[in-house]
Amino acid sequence: MLKTTNDTFKAQIDIKKSNFLAFLTPFENFKTLHESLKQEHPKAVHIVWAYRVINKYGQIIENQSDDGEPKGTSGPPALNALRGASLINSAIFIVRYFGGIKLGTGGLVRAYSTATNLAINEANLIDFIQKEVVVFFTNFSLISRFEHYFQTNNIFDIKKDFNEKGAKWEIDLTMQEFLNLYNFLKTIQTNDFEFLALPIYAKDSIN
């Protein structure tokens, strides 16, 4: 089962006078956290990072950076730690303050792996459930019926935009949630609603 996190967690370790600060965060925070770490730690010699995300096709995308450390000694070990924890849509940053003693290739690999795993151990990991956006339009006459449907099925994070004819609904759904909605829509007159955007899995499921 893939895991993810919905908050940022920090861990710290000192190895031969070098200080390693690790930050595990949701991938959506990647750019902002990277920038803030560079500003908060201007004297750090390296800010190593790695991430794993899943795209709309269900493919896992990975990337990493050694940020000046010897090639393969920092980013890849951090990425491997994310893989080992089955983490997705998550990023790790490790800020290093050099203590004057070189750790060697093996020492660096162990240091960055350990720092990442410490942050993972501090984190509140949750099961990752993939959701994709579904957009559709309904006439005004159906709005209360749809509101009741979503409330009954405990689906509350919904965006609605109104015009003179009705409402455009935008909602993130799992595959099963979409199939349930699709079955519900079969009871509605086709001229009262219209799909505007479907995820890949939905198109495959209803064909």
Short mmCIF file of C-alpha atoms in Angstrom, two decimals:
data_model
loop_
_atom_site.label_atom_id
_atom_site.label_comp_id
_atom_site.label_asym_id
_atom_site.label_seq_id
_atom_site.Cartn_x
_atom_site.Cartn_y
_atom_site.Cartn_z
CA MET A 1 0.00 0.00 0.00
CA LEU A 2 1.40 3.37 -1.01
CA LYS A 3 1.78 5.96 1.74
CA THR A 4 1.93 9.73 1.84
CA THR A 5 1.99 12.57 4.35
CA ASN A 6 -0.12 15.69 4.75
CA ASP A 7 2.28 17.70 6.89
CA THR A 8 6.00 18.55 7.19
CA PHE A 9 8.15 16.58 9.63
CA LYS A 10 11.71 17.29 10.73
CA ALA A 11 14.59 15.16 12.02
CA GLN A 12 18.23 15.90 12.85
CA ILE A 13 21.42 13.90 13.17
CA ASP A 14 25.07 14.80 13.80
CA ILE A 15 27.77 12.63 12.18
CA LYS A 16 31.46 13.45 12.68
CA LYS A 17 30.63 17.10 13.41
CA SER A 18 28.46 17.47 10.29
CA ASN A 19 24.87 18.40 11.04
CA PHE A 20 22.08 16.95 8.87
CA LEU A 21 18.58 18.45 9.03
CA ALA A 22 15.92 16.41 7.21
CA PHE A 23 12.46 17.68 6.22
CA LEU A 24 9.79 15.33 4.87
CA THR A 25 6.93 17.23 3.24
CA PRO A 26 3.98 16.82 0.85
CA PHE A 27 5.14 17.37 -2.72
CA GLU A 28 2.81 20.35 -3.11
CA ASN A 29 5.16 22.19 -0.69
CA PHE A 30 8.30 21.35 -2.70
CA LYS A 31 9.05 24.73 -4.27
CA THR A 32 8.08 26.90 -1.31
CA LEU A 33 9.96 24.77 1.23
CA HIS A 34 13.05 24.61 -0.99
CA GLU A 35 13.14 28.39 -1.23
CA SER A 36 12.56 28.90 2.49
CA LEU A 37 15.31 26.43 3.41
CA LYS A 38 17.79 28.26 1.17
CA GLN A 39 16.90 31.52 2.90
CA GLU A 40 16.93 30.07 6.43
CA HIS A 41 20.21 28.15 5.98
CA PRO A 42 22.49 30.37 3.87
CA LYS A 43 25.61 28.84 5.47
CA ALA A 44 24.63 25.26 4.71
CA VAL A 45 26.96 23.67 2.16
CA HIS A 46 24.31 21.40 0.61
CA ILE A 47 20.53 21.12 0.41
CA VAL A 48 19.95 17.65 -1.03
CA TRP A 49 16.47 16.63 -2.15
CA ALA A 50 14.42 13.80 -3.63
CA TYR A 51 10.76 13.26 -4.43
CA ARG A 52 8.23 10.74 -5.74
CA VAL A 53 4.90 11.76 -7.29
CA ILE A 54 2.17 9.98 -9.19
CA ASN A 55 0.68 11.49 -12.35
CA LYS A 56 -2.85 11.24 -13.76
CA TYR A 57 -1.89 8.10 -15.66
CA GLY A 58 -0.89 6.30 -12.47
CA GLN A 59 2.82 6.53 -13.31
CA ILE A 60 5.32 7.23 -10.52
CA ILE A 61 7.69 10.11 -11.35
CA GLU A 62 10.95 10.38 -9.37
CA ASN A 63 13.74 12.94 -9.20
CA GLN A 64 16.64 13.81 -6.92
CA SER A 65 19.61 16.14 -6.53
CA ASP A 66 23.02 15.67 -4.88
CA ASP A 67 23.39 19.48 -4.76
CA GLY A 68 27.16 19.41 -4.99
CA GLU A 69 27.84 16.26 -3.00
CA PRO A 70 29.76 13.52 -4.90
CA LYS A 71 27.48 12.03 -7.52
CA GLY A 72 25.17 9.32 -6.21
CA THR A 73 26.07 9.76 -2.54
CA SER A 74 23.11 11.81 -1.31
CA GLY A 75 20.10 12.27 -3.63
CA PRO A 76 19.82 8.60 -4.66
CA PRO A 77 20.09 7.27 -1.07
CA ALA A 78 17.38 9.72 0.00
CA LEU A 79 15.20 8.61 -2.92
CA ASN A 80 15.78 4.96 -2.05
CA ALA A 81 14.58 5.65 1.49
CA LEU A 82 11.36 7.15 0.10
CA ARG A 83 10.92 4.04 -2.05
CA GLY A 84 11.58 1.79 0.93
CA ALA A 85 8.76 3.47 2.84
CA SER A 86 6.43 3.26 -0.21
CA LEU A 87 6.02 7.05 -0.07
CA ILE A 88 4.33 8.92 -2.88
CA ASN A 89 3.50 12.59 -3.51
CA SER A 90 6.19 13.34 -0.95
CA ALA A 91 9.56 15.11 -0.94
CA ILE A 92 12.60 15.03 1.33
CA PHE A 93 15.13 17.81 1.88
CA ILE A 94 18.37 17.28 3.79
CA VAL A 95 20.28 20.39 4.81
CA ARG A 96 23.95 19.70 5.60
CA TYR A 97 26.30 21.84 7.66
CA PHE A 98 29.85 20.57 7.07
CA GLY A 99 31.80 19.87 10.25
CA GLY A 100 35.26 19.71 8.74
CA ILE A 101 35.62 15.93 8.58
CA LYS A 102 35.04 14.19 5.25
CA LEU A 103 32.72 11.19 5.50
CA GLY A 104 33.74 9.37 2.32
CA THR A 105 31.38 7.87 -0.24
CA GLY A 106 30.00 5.14 2.02
CA GLY A 107 29.68 7.52 4.93
CA LEU A 108 27.70 10.02 2.88
CA VAL A 109 25.33 7.33 1.60
CA ARG A 110 24.67 6.14 5.15
CA ALA A 111 24.29 9.69 6.47
CA TYR A 112 21.69 10.77 3.91
CA SER A 113 19.82 7.46 4.14
CA THR A 114 19.73 7.72 7.93
CA ALA A 115 18.61 11.36 7.92
CA THR A 116 15.77 10.57 5.50
CA ASN A 117 14.65 7.53 7.47
CA LEU A 118 14.66 9.52 10.70
CA ALA A 119 12.31 12.07 9.16
CA ILE A 120 10.09 9.26 7.84
CA ASN A 121 9.99 7.74 11.34
CA GLU A 122 8.88 11.09 12.75
CA ALA A 123 6.11 11.48 10.16
CA ASN A 124 2.45 10.64 10.39
CA LEU A 125 2.13 8.47 7.29
CA ILE A 126 -1.31 7.87 5.80
CA ASP A 127 -2.58 5.57 3.07
CA PHE A 128 -2.39 7.14 -0.38
CA ILE A 129 -5.67 7.05 -2.26
CA GLN A 130 -5.52 8.38 -5.80
CA LYS A 131 -8.23 10.85 -6.77
CA GLU A 132 -8.77 12.70 -10.03
CA VAL A 133 -10.92 15.68 -10.90
CA VAL A 134 -14.38 15.20 -12.38
CA VAL A 135 -16.25 18.21 -13.80
CA PHE A 136 -19.89 18.21 -14.88
CA PHE A 137 -22.82 20.59 -15.35
CA THR A 138 -26.36 20.28 -13.96
CA ASN A 139 -29.50 22.33 -14.35
CA PHE A 140 -30.81 24.22 -11.31
CA SER A 141 -33.56 21.63 -10.86
CA LEU A 142 -30.98 18.96 -9.98
CA ILE A 143 -28.77 20.88 -7.55
CA SER A 144 -30.53 19.82 -4.34
CA ARG A 145 -30.61 16.21 -5.53
CA PHE A 146 -26.86 16.19 -6.16
CA GLU A 147 -26.14 17.95 -2.87
CA HIS A 148 -28.10 15.24 -1.07
CA TYR A 149 -26.22 12.52 -2.99
CA PHE A 150 -22.78 13.86 -2.06
CA GLN A 151 -23.78 14.47 1.55
CA THR A 152 -25.16 10.93 1.85
CA ASN A 153 -21.89 9.55 0.44
CA ASN A 154 -19.69 11.71 2.71
CA ILE A 155 -18.19 13.70 -0.16
CA PHE A 156 -17.85 17.32 0.90
CA ASP A 157 -14.88 18.93 -0.87
CA ILE A 158 -16.84 20.22 -3.84
CA LYS A 159 -16.49 23.39 -5.90
CA LYS A 160 -19.59 24.84 -7.58
CA ASP A 161 -19.77 27.71 -10.09
CA PHE A 162 -23.17 29.03 -11.09
CA ASN A 163 -24.45 30.62 -14.29
CA GLU A 164 -27.93 31.46 -15.56
CA LYS A 165 -28.73 27.82 -16.40
CA GLY A 166 -27.30 25.88 -13.47
CA ALA A 167 -24.08 24.84 -11.77
CA LYS A 168 -20.70 23.52 -12.83
CA TRP A 169 -19.44 20.98 -10.29
CA GLU A 170 -15.75 20.20 -9.76
CA ILE A 171 -14.77 17.38 -7.44
CA ASP A 172 -11.89 14.96 -6.80
CA LEU A 173 -13.05 11.34 -6.75
CA THR A 174 -11.54 7.90 -6.44
CA MET A 175 -12.33 5.42 -9.19
CA GLN A 176 -14.98 3.72 -7.03
CA GLU A 177 -16.53 7.05 -6.07
CA PHE A 178 -16.76 7.95 -9.73
CA LEU A 179 -18.36 4.62 -10.65
CA ASN A 180 -20.95 5.14 -7.91
CA LEU A 181 -21.65 8.63 -9.24
CA TYR A 182 -21.90 7.33 -12.81
CA ASN A 183 -24.48 4.77 -11.74
CA PHE A 184 -26.41 7.54 -9.98
CA LEU A 185 -26.29 9.67 -13.13
CA LYS A 186 -28.00 6.90 -15.09
CA THR A 187 -31.18 7.83 -13.22
CA ILE A 188 -31.00 11.44 -14.44
CA GLN A 189 -32.33 12.78 -17.74
CA THR A 190 -29.34 13.17 -20.07
CA ASN A 191 -30.29 16.69 -21.09
CA ASP A 192 -30.15 17.81 -17.43
CA PHE A 193 -26.44 17.19 -16.98
CA GLU A 194 -23.24 17.05 -19.01
CA PHE A 195 -19.71 15.83 -18.27
CA LEU A 196 -17.14 18.57 -18.89
CA ALA A 197 -13.95 16.78 -17.79
CA LEU A 198 -13.23 13.16 -16.99
CA PRO A 199 -10.06 11.52 -15.60
CA ILE A 200 -8.32 8.78 -17.57
CA TYR A 201 -9.59 6.01 -15.31
CA ALA A 202 -13.19 7.23 -15.72
CA LYS A 203 -13.03 7.12 -19.51
CA ASP A 204 -11.77 3.54 -19.36
CA SER A 205 -14.40 2.55 -16.80
CA ILE A 206 -17.47 3.72 -18.69
CA ASN A 207 -16.52 2.59 -22.19
#
